[in-house]
PDB file of C-alpha atoms in Angstrom:
ATOM      1  CA  LYS A 969     -31.832   6.173 -42.916  1.00 71.00           C
ATOM      2  CA  ALA A 970     -34.674   6.297 -45.430  1.00 84.00           C
ATOM      3  CA  GLY A 971     -37.801   4.306 -44.604  1.00 94.00           C
ATOM      4  CA  VAL A 972     -39.712   1.813 -46.698  1.00 97.00           C
ATOM      5  CA  THR A 973     -40.999   3.376 -49.882  1.00 97.00           C
ATOM      6  CA  GLN A 974     -43.843   2.165 -52.043  1.00 98.00           C
ATOM      7  CA  THR A 975     -44.837   3.241 -55.510  1.00 98.00           C
ATOM      8  CA  PRO A 976     -47.246   4.256 -56.724  1.00 98.00           C
ATOM      9  CA  ARG A 977     -49.182   5.601 -53.751  1.00 97.00           C
ATOM     10  CA  TYR A 978     -52.520   5.518 -55.541  1.00 97.00           C
ATOM     11  CA  LEU A 979     -53.728   3.448 -58.445  1.00 97.00           C
ATOM     12  CA  ILE A 980     -57.050   3.042 -60.239  1.00 98.00           C
ATOM     13  CA  LYS A 981     -57.630   0.029 -62.448  1.00 98.00           C
ATOM     14  CA  THR A 982     -60.595  -1.715 -64.020  1.00 98.00           C
ATOM     15  CA  ARG A 983     -61.715  -5.300 -63.593  1.00 98.00           C
ATOM     16  CA  GLY A 984     -59.694  -7.789 -65.579  1.00 98.00           C
ATOM     17  CA  GLN A 985     -56.561  -5.663 -65.747  1.00 98.00           C
ATOM     18  CA  GLN A 986     -53.340  -6.476 -63.984  1.00 98.00           C
ATOM     19  CA  VAL A 987     -51.244  -4.311 -61.716  1.00 98.00           C
ATOM     20  CA  THR A 988     -47.686  -4.232 -60.401  1.00 98.00           C
ATOM     21  CA  LEU A 989     -46.765  -2.556 -57.132  1.00 98.00           C
ATOM     22  CA  SER A 990     -43.245  -1.773 -56.044  1.00 98.00           C
ATOM     23  CA  CYS A 991     -41.538  -1.712 -52.668  1.00 98.00           C
ATOM     24  CA  SER A 992     -38.062  -0.492 -51.754  1.00 98.00           C
ATOM     25  CA  PRO A 993     -36.980  -1.746 -48.318  1.00 97.00           C
ATOM     26  CA  ILE A 994     -34.807  -0.007 -45.789  1.00 97.00           C
ATOM     27  CA  SER A 995     -31.165  -0.245 -46.755  1.00 96.00           C
ATOM     28  CA  GLY A 996     -29.650  -3.470 -45.447  1.00 94.00           C
ATOM     29  CA  HIS A 997     -32.987  -5.225 -45.000  1.00 95.00           C
ATOM     30  CA  ARG A 998     -33.272  -8.521 -46.817  1.00 95.00           C
ATOM     31  CA  SER A 999     -36.833  -9.509 -45.981  1.00 94.00           C
ATOM     32  CA  VAL A1000     -39.842  -7.938 -47.625  1.00 96.00           C
ATOM     33  CA  SER A1001     -43.394  -8.892 -46.703  1.00 96.00           C
ATOM     34  CA  TRP A1002     -46.638  -7.834 -48.317  1.00 98.00           C
ATOM     35  CA  TYR A1003     -49.977  -7.337 -46.612  1.00 97.00           C
ATOM     36  CA  GLN A1004     -53.447  -6.472 -47.824  1.00 98.00           C
ATOM     37  CA  GLN A1005     -55.608  -4.191 -45.693  1.00 97.00           C
ATOM     38  CA  THR A1006     -59.352  -3.908 -46.264  1.00 95.00           C
ATOM     39  CA  PRO A1007     -62.231  -2.713 -44.076  1.00 90.00           C
ATOM     40  CA  GLY A1008     -63.814  -6.144 -44.308  1.00 87.00           C
ATOM     41  CA  GLN A1009     -60.859  -8.426 -43.642  1.00 90.00           C
ATOM     42  CA  GLY A1010     -58.378  -6.201 -41.848  1.00 92.00           C
ATOM     43  CA  LEU A1011     -54.663  -6.766 -42.318  1.00 95.00           C
ATOM     44  CA  GLN A1012     -53.819 -10.032 -44.041  1.00 96.00           C
ATOM     45  CA  PHE A1013     -50.451 -11.501 -44.903  1.00 95.00           C
ATOM     46  CA  LEU A1014     -49.820 -12.106 -48.593  1.00 97.00           C
ATOM     47  CA  PHE A1015     -46.235 -13.362 -48.830  1.00 95.00           C
ATOM     48  CA  GLU A1016     -42.670 -12.802 -47.710  1.00 94.00           C
ATOM     49  CA  TYR A1017     -39.471 -12.744 -49.722  1.00 95.00           C
ATOM     50  CA  PHE A1018     -36.009 -13.202 -48.338  1.00 93.00           C
ATOM     51  CA  SER A1019     -32.862 -13.207 -50.452  1.00 92.00           C
ATOM     52  CA  GLU A1020     -34.918 -13.375 -53.659  1.00 95.00           C
ATOM     53  CA  THR A1021     -36.860 -16.453 -52.511  1.00 94.00           C
ATOM     54  CA  GLN A1022     -40.444 -16.665 -51.342  1.00 94.00           C
ATOM     55  CA  ARG A1023     -40.135 -17.825 -47.763  1.00 90.00           C
ATOM     56  CA  ASN A1024     -43.749 -17.674 -46.599  1.00 89.00           C
ATOM     57  CA  LYS A1025     -47.115 -17.437 -48.273  1.00 91.00           C
ATOM     58  CA  GLY A1026     -50.574 -16.478 -47.072  1.00 92.00           C
ATOM     59  CA  ASN A1027     -53.959 -17.749 -48.203  1.00 93.00           C
ATOM     60  CA  PHE A1028     -54.462 -15.764 -51.364  1.00 96.00           C
ATOM     61  CA  PRO A1029     -55.251 -17.041 -54.864  1.00 97.00           C
ATOM     62  CA  GLY A1030     -52.556 -17.507 -57.452  1.00 96.00           C
ATOM     63  CA  ARG A1031     -53.530 -14.213 -59.085  1.00 98.00           C
ATOM     64  CA  PHE A1032     -51.368 -12.624 -56.407  1.00 98.00           C
ATOM     65  CA  SER A1033     -47.677 -13.082 -56.996  1.00 97.00           C
ATOM     66  CA  GLY A1034     -44.460 -11.383 -56.157  1.00 97.00           C
ATOM     67  CA  ARG A1035     -40.751 -11.358 -56.609  1.00 98.00           C
ATOM     68  CA  GLN A1036     -37.656  -9.917 -55.069  1.00 98.00           C
ATOM     69  CA  PHE A1037     -34.589  -8.604 -56.801  1.00 97.00           C
ATOM     70  CA  SER A1038     -30.943  -8.902 -55.830  1.00 96.00           C
ATOM     71  CA  ASN A1039     -31.038  -5.418 -54.271  1.00 95.00           C
ATOM     72  CA  SER A1040     -33.946  -6.598 -52.055  1.00 96.00           C
ATOM     73  CA  ARG A1041     -36.496  -4.431 -53.835  1.00 98.00           C
ATOM     74  CA  SER A1042     -39.732  -6.275 -54.307  1.00 98.00           C
ATOM     75  CA  GLU A1043     -42.709  -6.168 -56.597  1.00 98.00           C
ATOM     76  CA  MET A1044     -46.100  -7.729 -56.268  1.00 98.00           C
ATOM     77  CA  ASN A1045     -48.429  -8.398 -59.148  1.00 98.00           C
ATOM     78  CA  VAL A1046     -52.143  -8.966 -59.213  1.00 98.00           C
ATOM     79  CA  SER A1047     -53.591 -10.340 -62.430  1.00 96.00           C
ATOM     80  CA  THR A1048     -57.199 -10.369 -63.595  1.00 97.00           C
ATOM     81  CA  LEU A1049     -58.254  -7.773 -61.064  1.00 98.00           C
ATOM     82  CA  GLU A1050     -61.548  -8.158 -59.233  1.00 98.00           C
ATOM     83  CA  LEU A1051     -63.567  -5.531 -57.409  1.00 97.00           C
ATOM     84  CA  GLY A1052     -62.652  -7.216 -54.132  1.00 96.00           C
ATOM     85  CA  ASP A1053     -58.982  -6.542 -54.739  1.00 98.00           C
ATOM     86  CA  SER A1054     -59.545  -2.892 -53.883  1.00 98.00           C
ATOM     87  CA  ALA A1055     -57.413  -2.384 -50.807  1.00 97.00           C
ATOM     88  CA  LEU A1056     -54.411  -0.765 -49.250  1.00 98.00           C
ATOM     89  CA  TYR A1057     -51.371  -2.882 -50.047  1.00 98.00           C
ATOM     90  CA  LEU A1058     -48.635  -2.571 -47.480  1.00 98.00           C
ATOM     91  CA  CYS A1059     -45.049  -3.599 -47.723  1.00 98.00           C
ATOM     92  CA  ALA A1060     -42.853  -4.218 -44.696  1.00 96.00           C
ATOM     93  CA  SER A1061     -39.149  -4.818 -44.503  1.00 96.00           C
ATOM     94  CA  SER A1062     -36.911  -6.302 -41.853  1.00 94.00           C
ATOM     95  CA  LEU A1063     -33.354  -7.516 -41.511  1.00 92.00           C
ATOM     96  CA  GLY A1064     -34.832 -10.951 -42.012  1.00 78.00           C
ATOM     97  CA  GLY A1065     -32.496 -13.176 -40.079  1.00 75.00           C
ATOM     98  CA  SER A1066     -34.856 -13.729 -37.152  1.00 82.00           C
ATOM     99  CA  MET A1067     -38.603 -13.854 -36.623  1.00 80.00           C
ATOM    100  CA  THR A1068     -38.155 -11.190 -33.977  1.00 84.00           C
ATOM    101  CA  ASP A1069     -36.613  -8.698 -36.363  1.00 88.00           C
ATOM    102  CA  THR A1070     -38.812  -5.620 -36.361  1.00 90.00           C
ATOM    103  CA  GLN A1071     -40.904  -5.184 -39.469  1.00 93.00           C
ATOM    104  CA  TYR A1072     -41.101  -1.607 -40.709  1.00 95.00           C
ATOM    105  CA  PHE A1073     -44.035  -0.702 -42.902  1.00 97.00           C
ATOM    106  CA  GLY A1074     -44.249   1.620 -45.843  1.00 97.00           C
ATOM    107  CA  PRO A1075     -47.142   4.036 -46.421  1.00 97.00           C
ATOM    108  CA  GLY A1076     -48.922   1.614 -48.725  1.00 97.00           C
ATOM    109  CA  THR A1077     -50.387   1.692 -52.208  1.00 98.00           C
ATOM    110  CA  ARG A1078     -54.104   2.388 -52.376  1.00 97.00           C
ATOM    111  CA  LEU A1079     -55.545   0.278 -55.207  1.00 98.00           C
ATOM    112  CA  THR A1080     -59.054   0.947 -56.449  1.00 98.00           C
ATOM    113  CA  VAL A1081     -60.618  -1.488 -58.903  1.00 98.00           C
ATOM    114  CA  LEU A1082     -63.596  -0.182 -60.862  1.00 97.00           C
TER     115      LEU A1082
ATOM    116  CA  GLY B 298     -73.586  -3.939 -52.473  1.00 39.00           C
ATOM    117  CA  GLU B 299     -71.723  -2.095 -49.773  1.00 41.00           C
ATOM    118  CA  SER B 300     -69.084  -4.155 -48.010  1.00 39.00           C
ATOM    119  CA  VAL B 301     -69.379  -4.580 -44.286  1.00 47.00           C
ATOM    120  CA  GLY B 302     -66.318  -3.396 -42.479  1.00 53.00           C
ATOM    121  CA  LEU B 303     -64.846  -4.775 -39.335  1.00 59.00           C
ATOM    122  CA  HIS B 304     -66.352  -3.194 -36.264  1.00 66.00           C
ATOM    123  CA  LEU B 305     -63.409  -1.607 -34.572  1.00 80.00           C
ATOM    124  CA  PRO B 306     -63.706  -1.338 -30.813  1.00 90.00           C
ATOM    125  CA  THR B 307     -63.211   2.246 -29.738  1.00 93.00           C
ATOM    126  CA  LEU B 308     -61.515   3.453 -26.611  1.00 95.00           C
ATOM    127  CA  SER B 309     -62.019   7.087 -25.676  1.00 96.00           C
ATOM    128  CA  VAL B 310     -59.760   8.578 -23.022  1.00 96.00           C
ATOM    129  CA  GLN B 311     -59.079  11.996 -21.650  1.00 97.00           C
ATOM    130  CA  GLU B 312     -55.727  13.584 -22.383  1.00 97.00           C
ATOM    131  CA  GLY B 313     -53.340  12.758 -19.560  1.00 97.00           C
ATOM    132  CA  ASP B 314     -55.123   9.571 -18.517  1.00 97.00           C
ATOM    133  CA  ASN B 315     -53.675   6.110 -18.965  1.00 97.00           C
ATOM    134  CA  SER B 316     -54.984   3.910 -21.782  1.00 97.00           C
ATOM    135  CA  ILE B 317     -55.239   0.139 -21.808  1.00 96.00           C
ATOM    136  CA  ILE B 318     -55.820  -1.661 -25.094  1.00 96.00           C
ATOM    137  CA  ASN B 319     -56.511  -5.365 -25.004  1.00 94.00           C
ATOM    138  CA  CYS B 320     -55.980  -8.179 -27.455  1.00 93.00           C
ATOM    139  CA  ALA B 321     -56.777 -11.883 -27.349  1.00 91.00           C
ATOM    140  CA  TYR B 322     -54.782 -14.307 -29.425  1.00 87.00           C
ATOM    141  CA  SER B 323     -55.731 -17.808 -30.408  1.00 81.00           C
ATOM    142  CA  ASN B 324     -52.564 -19.774 -30.992  1.00 80.00           C
ATOM    143  CA  SER B 325     -50.821 -20.912 -27.833  1.00 78.00           C
ATOM    144  CA  ALA B 326     -47.792 -21.769 -29.956  1.00 79.00           C
ATOM    145  CA  SER B 327     -47.177 -18.146 -30.922  1.00 82.00           C
ATOM    146  CA  ASP B 328     -43.758 -17.003 -29.810  1.00 85.00           C
ATOM    147  CA  TYR B 329     -43.622 -13.365 -30.572  1.00 90.00           C
ATOM    148  CA  PHE B 330     -46.098 -10.510 -30.195  1.00 93.00           C
ATOM    149  CA  ILE B 331     -45.997  -6.964 -31.463  1.00 95.00           C
ATOM    150  CA  TRP B 332     -48.078  -3.830 -31.085  1.00 97.00           C
ATOM    151  CA  TYR B 333     -48.440  -1.469 -34.014  1.00 97.00           C
ATOM    152  CA  LYS B 334     -50.002   1.969 -34.270  1.00 97.00           C
ATOM    153  CA  GLN B 335     -51.622   3.099 -37.505  1.00 97.00           C
ATOM    154  CA  GLU B 336     -52.543   6.704 -38.114  1.00 96.00           C
ATOM    155  CA  SER B 337     -54.914   7.697 -40.869  1.00 93.00           C
ATOM    156  CA  GLY B 338     -53.252   7.497 -44.270  1.00 90.00           C
ATOM    157  CA  LYS B 339     -50.105   5.848 -42.968  1.00 94.00           C
ATOM    158  CA  GLY B 340     -48.680   2.378 -42.634  1.00 96.00           C
ATOM    159  CA  PRO B 341     -48.492   0.625 -39.257  1.00 97.00           C
ATOM    160  CA  GLN B 342     -45.737   1.884 -36.990  1.00 96.00           C
ATOM    161  CA  PHE B 343     -43.915  -0.432 -34.567  1.00 96.00           C
ATOM    162  CA  ILE B 344     -44.515   0.403 -30.902  1.00 97.00           C
ATOM    163  CA  ILE B 345     -43.220  -2.450 -28.776  1.00 97.00           C
ATOM    164  CA  ASP B 346     -42.777  -6.201 -28.859  1.00 95.00           C
ATOM    165  CA  ILE B 347     -42.557  -9.088 -26.414  1.00 95.00           C
ATOM    166  CA  ARG B 348     -41.367 -12.672 -26.552  1.00 92.00           C
ATOM    167  CA  SER B 349     -43.440 -15.484 -25.128  1.00 90.00           C
ATOM    168  CA  ASN B 350     -40.857 -16.119 -22.399  1.00 91.00           C
ATOM    169  CA  MET B 351     -41.617 -12.703 -20.894  1.00 95.00           C
ATOM    170  CA  ASP B 352     -44.641 -11.364 -18.990  1.00 96.00           C
ATOM    171  CA  LYS B 353     -43.974  -7.674 -19.242  1.00 97.00           C
ATOM    172  CA  ARG B 354     -41.905  -5.265 -21.241  1.00 98.00           C
ATOM    173  CA  GLN B 355     -41.651  -1.508 -20.918  1.00 97.00           C
ATOM    174  CA  GLY B 356     -40.820   1.196 -23.397  1.00 95.00           C
ATOM    175  CA  GLN B 357     -41.169   4.931 -23.402  1.00 94.00           C
ATOM    176  CA  ARG B 358     -44.667   5.597 -21.978  1.00 96.00           C
ATOM    177  CA  VAL B 359     -45.788   2.140 -23.103  1.00 98.00           C
ATOM    178  CA  THR B 360     -45.938  -1.229 -21.389  1.00 98.00           C
ATOM    179  CA  VAL B 361     -46.962  -4.537 -22.883  1.00 97.00           C
ATOM    180  CA  LEU B 362     -48.287  -7.328 -20.684  1.00 97.00           C
ATOM    181  CA  LEU B 363     -48.563 -10.928 -21.806  1.00 95.00           C
ATOM    182  CA  ASN B 364     -50.738 -13.494 -20.054  1.00 94.00           C
ATOM    183  CA  LYS B 365     -50.106 -16.833 -21.706  1.00 90.00           C
ATOM    184  CA  THR B 366     -52.534 -18.670 -19.453  1.00 91.00           C
ATOM    185  CA  VAL B 367     -55.518 -16.857 -20.928  1.00 91.00           C
ATOM    186  CA  LYS B 368     -53.821 -15.915 -24.206  1.00 91.00           C
ATOM    187  CA  HIS B 369     -54.205 -12.213 -23.600  1.00 93.00           C
ATOM    188  CA  LEU B 370     -52.050  -9.258 -24.520  1.00 94.00           C
ATOM    189  CA  SER B 371     -52.444  -5.666 -23.408  1.00 96.00           C
ATOM    190  CA  LEU B 372     -50.854  -2.353 -24.260  1.00 97.00           C
ATOM    191  CA  GLN B 373     -50.755   0.341 -21.632  1.00 98.00           C
ATOM    192  CA  ILE B 374     -50.063   3.919 -22.641  1.00 98.00           C
ATOM    193  CA  ALA B 375     -49.201   6.306 -19.847  1.00 97.00           C
ATOM    194  CA  ALA B 376     -50.283   9.945 -19.884  1.00 97.00           C
ATOM    195  CA  THR B 377     -52.110   9.621 -23.184  1.00 97.00           C
ATOM    196  CA  GLN B 378     -51.568  12.489 -25.599  1.00 97.00           C
ATOM    197  CA  PRO B 379     -53.568  13.709 -28.614  1.00 96.00           C
ATOM    198  CA  GLY B 380     -50.830  12.323 -30.859  1.00 96.00           C
ATOM    199  CA  ASP B 381     -51.657   8.853 -29.561  1.00 97.00           C
ATOM    200  CA  SER B 382     -54.988   8.912 -31.391  1.00 97.00           C
ATOM    201  CA  ALA B 383     -54.803   6.092 -33.916  1.00 97.00           C
ATOM    202  CA  VAL B 384     -55.791   2.486 -34.532  1.00 96.00           C
ATOM    203  CA  TYR B 385     -53.738   0.007 -32.521  1.00 97.00           C
ATOM    204  CA  PHE B 386     -53.126  -3.533 -33.707  1.00 95.00           C
ATOM    205  CA  CYS B 387     -51.652  -6.490 -31.930  1.00 94.00           C
ATOM    206  CA  ALA B 388     -49.862  -9.012 -34.113  1.00 93.00           C
ATOM    207  CA  GLU B 389     -48.348 -12.418 -33.539  1.00 90.00           C
ATOM    208  CA  ASN B 390     -45.791 -14.461 -35.340  1.00 85.00           C
ATOM    209  CA  ARG B 391     -46.535 -18.138 -35.504  1.00 73.00           C
ATOM    210  CA  LEU B 392     -43.353 -19.307 -37.170  1.00 61.00           C
ATOM    211  CA  PRO B 393     -40.751 -20.384 -34.674  1.00 60.00           C
ATOM    212  CA  GLY B 394     -38.744 -21.732 -37.570  1.00 60.00           C
ATOM    213  CA  GLY B 395     -38.018 -18.272 -38.882  1.00 59.00           C
ATOM    214  CA  GLY B 396     -39.496 -15.854 -41.307  1.00 70.00           C
ATOM    215  CA  ASN B 397     -42.016 -13.120 -41.007  1.00 76.00           C
ATOM    216  CA  LYS B 398     -45.703 -13.916 -41.250  1.00 84.00           C
ATOM    217  CA  LEU B 399     -47.589 -11.650 -38.921  1.00 89.00           C
ATOM    218  CA  THR B 400     -51.201 -12.365 -38.026  1.00 90.00           C
ATOM    219  CA  PHE B 401     -52.948  -9.166 -37.017  1.00 93.00           C
ATOM    220  CA  GLY B 402     -55.860  -8.571 -34.697  1.00 91.00           C
ATOM    221  CA  THR B 403     -58.795  -6.470 -35.831  1.00 91.00           C
ATOM    222  CA  GLY B 404     -57.539  -3.310 -34.161  1.00 93.00           C
ATOM    223  CA  THR B 405     -58.763  -0.812 -31.581  1.00 95.00           C
ATOM    224  CA  GLN B 406     -59.464   2.821 -32.325  1.00 95.00           C
ATOM    225  CA  LEU B 407     -58.039   5.059 -29.609  1.00 97.00           C
ATOM    226  CA  LYS B 408     -59.545   8.520 -29.373  1.00 96.00           C
ATOM    227  CA  VAL B 409     -57.969  11.069 -27.095  1.00 96.00           C
ATOM    228  CA  GLU B 410     -60.300  13.800 -25.903  1.00 94.00           C
ATOM    229  CA  LEU B 411     -58.919  17.169 -24.936  1.00 89.00           C
TER     230      LEU B 411
END
């Protein structure tokens, strides 16, 4: 079974631009979560989508948004990019029915904001 | 200026020795704990998990111990191998009502010396 895939793997943007990242979960998984990983803050939860609805949200500004499609694929968008948004953005998928469902992570998208 | 990164504790062990990685958590209401391994350039990889109603759980070469009294979690790796070199994160889920919203620890760098 194919793992979680994320595209693109690397991205360079400039301040003020916006960016969209994509995540394809493992087949059959209905929950997709997004995390930001930086050297300064570590791994931080952004949001979770389940059956096309945002089920949980972390403490990030409204510039960070996401959505999930009927095939469970998910996208996250960051508008008005800031230098501090440079990070590794990780997507994780799980079956979603229970909090103990294992979350499987993708390789991440490395975003650099110049 | 240059951002200050998290200071990752480092554990250096000899190949073949046992490793013990520790983690303290803050929320006594957390129900579910997971250990992840992250190799350079990759997303976190699930190792083992434990529910709060358990004290110990064993997997292949790994054991997780949970001490709820002092809110402490540990990961023991038997016969550590070079392939075990990575950053190890503990994570907790604080949503007994469902959903996935993992809170990660800062991580421990495990270095295996030949």
